[in-house]
Amino acid sequence: MAGAVPRRLGGGSVLRRGAAGRAWAAGLAPGPDGLYPRVDRDVMVATVQENAERDYWDAWDEVRCPVLVVRAGKGMLKQREADRMAGRDGTTRIAVVPEAGHDVHLDDPAAVYGEMAGFLTEVAGQGR
């Protein structure tokens, strides 16, 4: 039964523990031979396809306020791309939560809160 989820999504382990696992499980529905994502695969592919084909650097260059990028150490945003974000304008701060995955806010909410609180305190101190 549990094997239906990884098989349907193309293999690999998607079963996780903690808050991220509970959030993932809440998006599953019973099917004829196990649990399946509530989303239609074709709709999901169409939704994310633009992200694979297009970059957003022009839009990123239009941002005129300080930015905090919280990067999960085990997530999809690679350090090289985060460094590129930070190098575009000098007001972007990169924070890394080393043991977190894609759902960094669920994997380590205390670390995300700490990074956000520190960033907001810093920005408030600069009068921005």
PDB file of C-alpha atoms in Angstrom:
ATOM      1  CA  MET A   1       0.000   0.000   0.000  1.00  0.00           C
ATOM      2  CA  ALA A   2       2.686   2.532   0.967  1.00  0.00           C
ATOM      3  CA  GLY A   3       4.626   1.568  -2.166  1.00  0.00           C
ATOM      4  CA  ALA A   4       1.944   3.095  -4.392  1.00  0.00           C
ATOM      5  CA  VAL A   5       3.022   6.616  -3.547  1.00  0.00           C
ATOM      6  CA  PRO A   6       6.681   6.359  -4.625  1.00  0.00           C
ATOM      7  CA  ARG A   7       5.729   4.247  -7.658  1.00  0.00           C
ATOM      8  CA  ARG A   8       3.150   6.784  -8.805  1.00  0.00           C
ATOM      9  CA  LEU A   9       5.599   9.663  -8.411  1.00  0.00           C
ATOM     10  CA  GLY A  10       8.395   7.968 -10.283  1.00  0.00           C
ATOM     11  CA  GLY A  11      10.240   6.143  -7.536  1.00  0.00           C
ATOM     12  CA  GLY A  12      12.425   7.240  -4.663  1.00  0.00           C
ATOM     13  CA  SER A  13      11.423   7.705  -1.073  1.00  0.00           C
ATOM     14  CA  VAL A  14       8.831  10.380  -0.483  1.00  0.00           C
ATOM     15  CA  LEU A  15       7.764   9.091   2.914  1.00  0.00           C
ATOM     16  CA  ARG A  16       8.967  11.534   5.569  1.00  0.00           C
ATOM     17  CA  ARG A  17       8.601  11.969   9.287  1.00  0.00           C
ATOM     18  CA  GLY A  18       7.552  14.935  11.380  1.00  0.00           C
ATOM     19  CA  ALA A  19       5.553  17.939  10.225  1.00  0.00           C
ATOM     20  CA  ALA A  20       6.630  17.594   6.601  1.00  0.00           C
ATOM     21  CA  GLY A  21       5.506  13.963   6.591  1.00  0.00           C
ATOM     22  CA  ARG A  22       2.150  14.871   8.130  1.00  0.00           C
ATOM     23  CA  ALA A  23       1.661  17.642   5.546  1.00  0.00           C
ATOM     24  CA  TRP A  24       2.553  15.238   2.731  1.00  0.00           C
ATOM     25  CA  ALA A  25       0.230  12.533   4.101  1.00  0.00           C
ATOM     26  CA  ALA A  26      -2.649  15.016   4.354  1.00  0.00           C
ATOM     27  CA  GLY A  27      -2.430  15.411   0.579  1.00  0.00           C
ATOM     28  CA  LEU A  28      -2.957  11.702  -0.082  1.00  0.00           C
ATOM     29  CA  ALA A  29      -6.187   9.946  -0.925  1.00  0.00           C
ATOM     30  CA  PRO A  30      -6.990   6.235  -0.941  1.00  0.00           C
ATOM     31  CA  GLY A  31      -6.845   4.585  -4.340  1.00  0.00           C
ATOM     32  CA  PRO A  32      -7.504   1.067  -5.581  1.00  0.00           C
ATOM     33  CA  ASP A  33      -4.088  -0.230  -4.507  1.00  0.00           C
ATOM     34  CA  GLY A  34      -2.788   2.317  -2.024  1.00  0.00           C
ATOM     35  CA  LEU A  35      -2.492   6.013  -1.304  1.00  0.00           C
ATOM     36  CA  TYR A  36      -2.101   8.537  -4.106  1.00  0.00           C
ATOM     37  CA  PRO A  37      -1.538  12.293  -4.278  1.00  0.00           C
ATOM     38  CA  ARG A  38      -4.795  14.239  -4.510  1.00  0.00           C
ATOM     39  CA  VAL A  39      -3.421  16.159  -7.478  1.00  0.00           C
ATOM     40  CA  ASP A  40      -3.760  15.069 -11.057  1.00  0.00           C
ATOM     41  CA  ARG A  41      -0.286  14.229 -12.396  1.00  0.00           C
ATOM     42  CA  ASP A  42      -0.858  15.966 -15.746  1.00  0.00           C
ATOM     43  CA  VAL A  43      -2.073  19.144 -14.046  1.00  0.00           C
ATOM     44  CA  MET A  44       0.955  19.114 -11.732  1.00  0.00           C
ATOM     45  CA  VAL A  45       3.368  18.646 -14.642  1.00  0.00           C
ATOM     46  CA  ALA A  46       1.748  21.480 -16.584  1.00  0.00           C
ATOM     47  CA  THR A  47       1.876  23.713 -13.498  1.00  0.00           C
ATOM     48  CA  VAL A  48       5.596  23.283 -12.859  1.00  0.00           C
ATOM     49  CA  GLN A  49       6.728  23.036 -16.477  1.00  0.00           C
ATOM     50  CA  GLU A  50       7.142  26.801 -16.835  1.00  0.00           C
ATOM     51  CA  ASN A  51       9.606  26.823 -13.935  1.00  0.00           C
ATOM     52  CA  ALA A  52      11.773  24.300 -15.756  1.00  0.00           C
ATOM     53  CA  GLU A  53      11.801  26.294 -18.986  1.00  0.00           C
ATOM     54  CA  ARG A  54      11.992  29.902 -17.814  1.00  0.00           C
ATOM     55  CA  ASP A  55      14.137  31.881 -15.442  1.00  0.00           C
ATOM     56  CA  TYR A  56      12.954  34.857 -13.430  1.00  0.00           C
ATOM     57  CA  TRP A  57      16.126  36.932 -13.233  1.00  0.00           C
ATOM     58  CA  ASP A  58      14.488  39.960 -14.900  1.00  0.00           C
ATOM     59  CA  ALA A  59      11.796  39.975 -12.209  1.00  0.00           C
ATOM     60  CA  TRP A  60      14.400  39.339  -9.499  1.00  0.00           C
ATOM     61  CA  ASP A  61      16.336  42.412 -10.665  1.00  0.00           C
ATOM     62  CA  GLU A  62      13.220  44.551 -10.142  1.00  0.00           C
ATOM     63  CA  VAL A  63      13.028  43.805  -6.400  1.00  0.00           C
ATOM     64  CA  ARG A  64      13.957  46.952  -4.478  1.00  0.00           C
ATOM     65  CA  CYS A  65      13.815  45.813  -0.868  1.00  0.00           C
ATOM     66  CA  PRO A  66      15.991  43.611   1.331  1.00  0.00           C
ATOM     67  CA  VAL A  67      15.360  39.916   0.750  1.00  0.00           C
ATOM     68  CA  LEU A  68      15.932  36.872   2.934  1.00  0.00           C
ATOM     69  CA  VAL A  69      16.337  33.592   1.083  1.00  0.00           C
ATOM     70  CA  VAL A  70      16.065  30.615   3.425  1.00  0.00           C
ATOM     71  CA  ARG A  71      17.734  27.710   1.665  1.00  0.00           C
ATOM     72  CA  ALA A  72      17.310  24.128   2.800  1.00  0.00           C
ATOM     73  CA  GLY A  73      20.661  22.365   2.900  1.00  0.00           C
ATOM     74  CA  LYS A  74      19.044  19.263   1.424  1.00  0.00           C
ATOM     75  CA  GLY A  75      16.573  21.118  -0.783  1.00  0.00           C
ATOM     76  CA  MET A  76      16.434  21.899  -4.475  1.00  0.00           C
ATOM     77  CA  LEU A  77      17.878  25.428  -4.410  1.00  0.00           C
ATOM     78  CA  LYS A  78      21.607  24.967  -4.805  1.00  0.00           C
ATOM     79  CA  GLN A  79      24.159  27.231  -3.127  1.00  0.00           C
ATOM     80  CA  ARG A  80      25.411  28.434  -6.519  1.00  0.00           C
ATOM     81  CA  GLU A  81      21.983  29.790  -7.429  1.00  0.00           C
ATOM     82  CA  ALA A  82      21.500  31.333  -3.985  1.00  0.00           C
ATOM     83  CA  ASP A  83      24.875  33.052  -4.343  1.00  0.00           C
ATOM     84  CA  ARG A  84      23.751  34.375  -7.708  1.00  0.00           C
ATOM     85  CA  MET A  85      20.621  35.794  -6.069  1.00  0.00           C
ATOM     86  CA  ALA A  86      22.679  37.490  -3.388  1.00  0.00           C
ATOM     87  CA  GLY A  87      25.159  38.874  -5.897  1.00  0.00           C
ATOM     88  CA  ARG A  88      22.562  40.630  -8.024  1.00  0.00           C
ATOM     89  CA  ASP A  89      21.911  43.577  -5.734  1.00  0.00           C
ATOM     90  CA  GLY A  90      23.795  43.222  -2.466  1.00  0.00           C
ATOM     91  CA  THR A  91      20.653  43.431  -0.303  1.00  0.00           C
ATOM     92  CA  THR A  92      19.811  39.728  -0.393  1.00  0.00           C
ATOM     93  CA  ARG A  93      20.793  37.643   2.608  1.00  0.00           C
ATOM     94  CA  ILE A  94      21.100  33.873   2.273  1.00  0.00           C
ATOM     95  CA  ALA A  95      20.411  31.653   5.276  1.00  0.00           C
ATOM     96  CA  VAL A  96      20.951  27.901   5.148  1.00  0.00           C
ATOM     97  CA  VAL A  97      19.189  25.347   7.330  1.00  0.00           C
ATOM     98  CA  PRO A  98      21.619  22.454   6.794  1.00  0.00           C
ATOM     99  CA  GLU A  99      19.521  19.402   7.658  1.00  0.00           C
ATOM    100  CA  ALA A 100      16.236  20.613   6.152  1.00  0.00           C
ATOM    101  CA  GLY A 101      14.726  19.415   2.907  1.00  0.00           C
ATOM    102  CA  HIS A 102      12.349  21.076   0.470  1.00  0.00           C
ATOM    103  CA  ASP A 103       9.856  21.878   3.245  1.00  0.00           C
ATOM    104  CA  VAL A 104      12.376  23.804   5.323  1.00  0.00           C
ATOM    105  CA  HIS A 105       9.602  25.617   7.238  1.00  0.00           C
ATOM    106  CA  LEU A 106       8.207  22.244   8.329  1.00  0.00           C
ATOM    107  CA  ASP A 107      11.518  20.438   8.818  1.00  0.00           C
ATOM    108  CA  ASP A 108      12.957  23.061  11.162  1.00  0.00           C
ATOM    109  CA  PRO A 109      10.470  25.831  11.994  1.00  0.00           C
ATOM    110  CA  ALA A 110      12.622  27.116  14.860  1.00  0.00           C
ATOM    111  CA  ALA A 111      15.561  27.711  12.529  1.00  0.00           C
ATOM    112  CA  VAL A 112      13.352  29.468   9.976  1.00  0.00           C
ATOM    113  CA  TYR A 113      11.835  31.622  12.720  1.00  0.00           C
ATOM    114  CA  GLY A 114      15.293  32.490  14.028  1.00  0.00           C
ATOM    115  CA  GLU A 115      16.526  33.492  10.577  1.00  0.00           C
ATOM    116  CA  MET A 116      13.421  35.573   9.902  1.00  0.00           C
ATOM    117  CA  ALA A 117      13.514  37.284  13.293  1.00  0.00           C
ATOM    118  CA  GLY A 118      17.179  38.145  12.877  1.00  0.00           C
ATOM    119  CA  PHE A 119      16.616  39.438   9.354  1.00  0.00           C
ATOM    120  CA  LEU A 120      13.641  41.598  10.359  1.00  0.00           C
ATOM    121  CA  THR A 121      15.556  43.006  13.329  1.00  0.00           C
ATOM    122  CA  GLU A 122      18.470  43.848  11.036  1.00  0.00           C
ATOM    123  CA  VAL A 123      16.226  45.485   8.426  1.00  0.00           C
ATOM    124  CA  ALA A 124      14.309  47.460  11.092  1.00  0.00           C
ATOM    125  CA  GLY A 125      17.627  48.716  12.461  1.00  0.00           C
ATOM    126  CA  GLN A 126      18.540  50.015   9.015  1.00  0.00           C
ATOM    127  CA  GLY A 127      15.314  52.021   8.796  1.00  0.00           C
ATOM    128  CA  ARG A 128      14.067  50.219   5.688  1.00  0.00           C
TER     129      ARG A 128
END
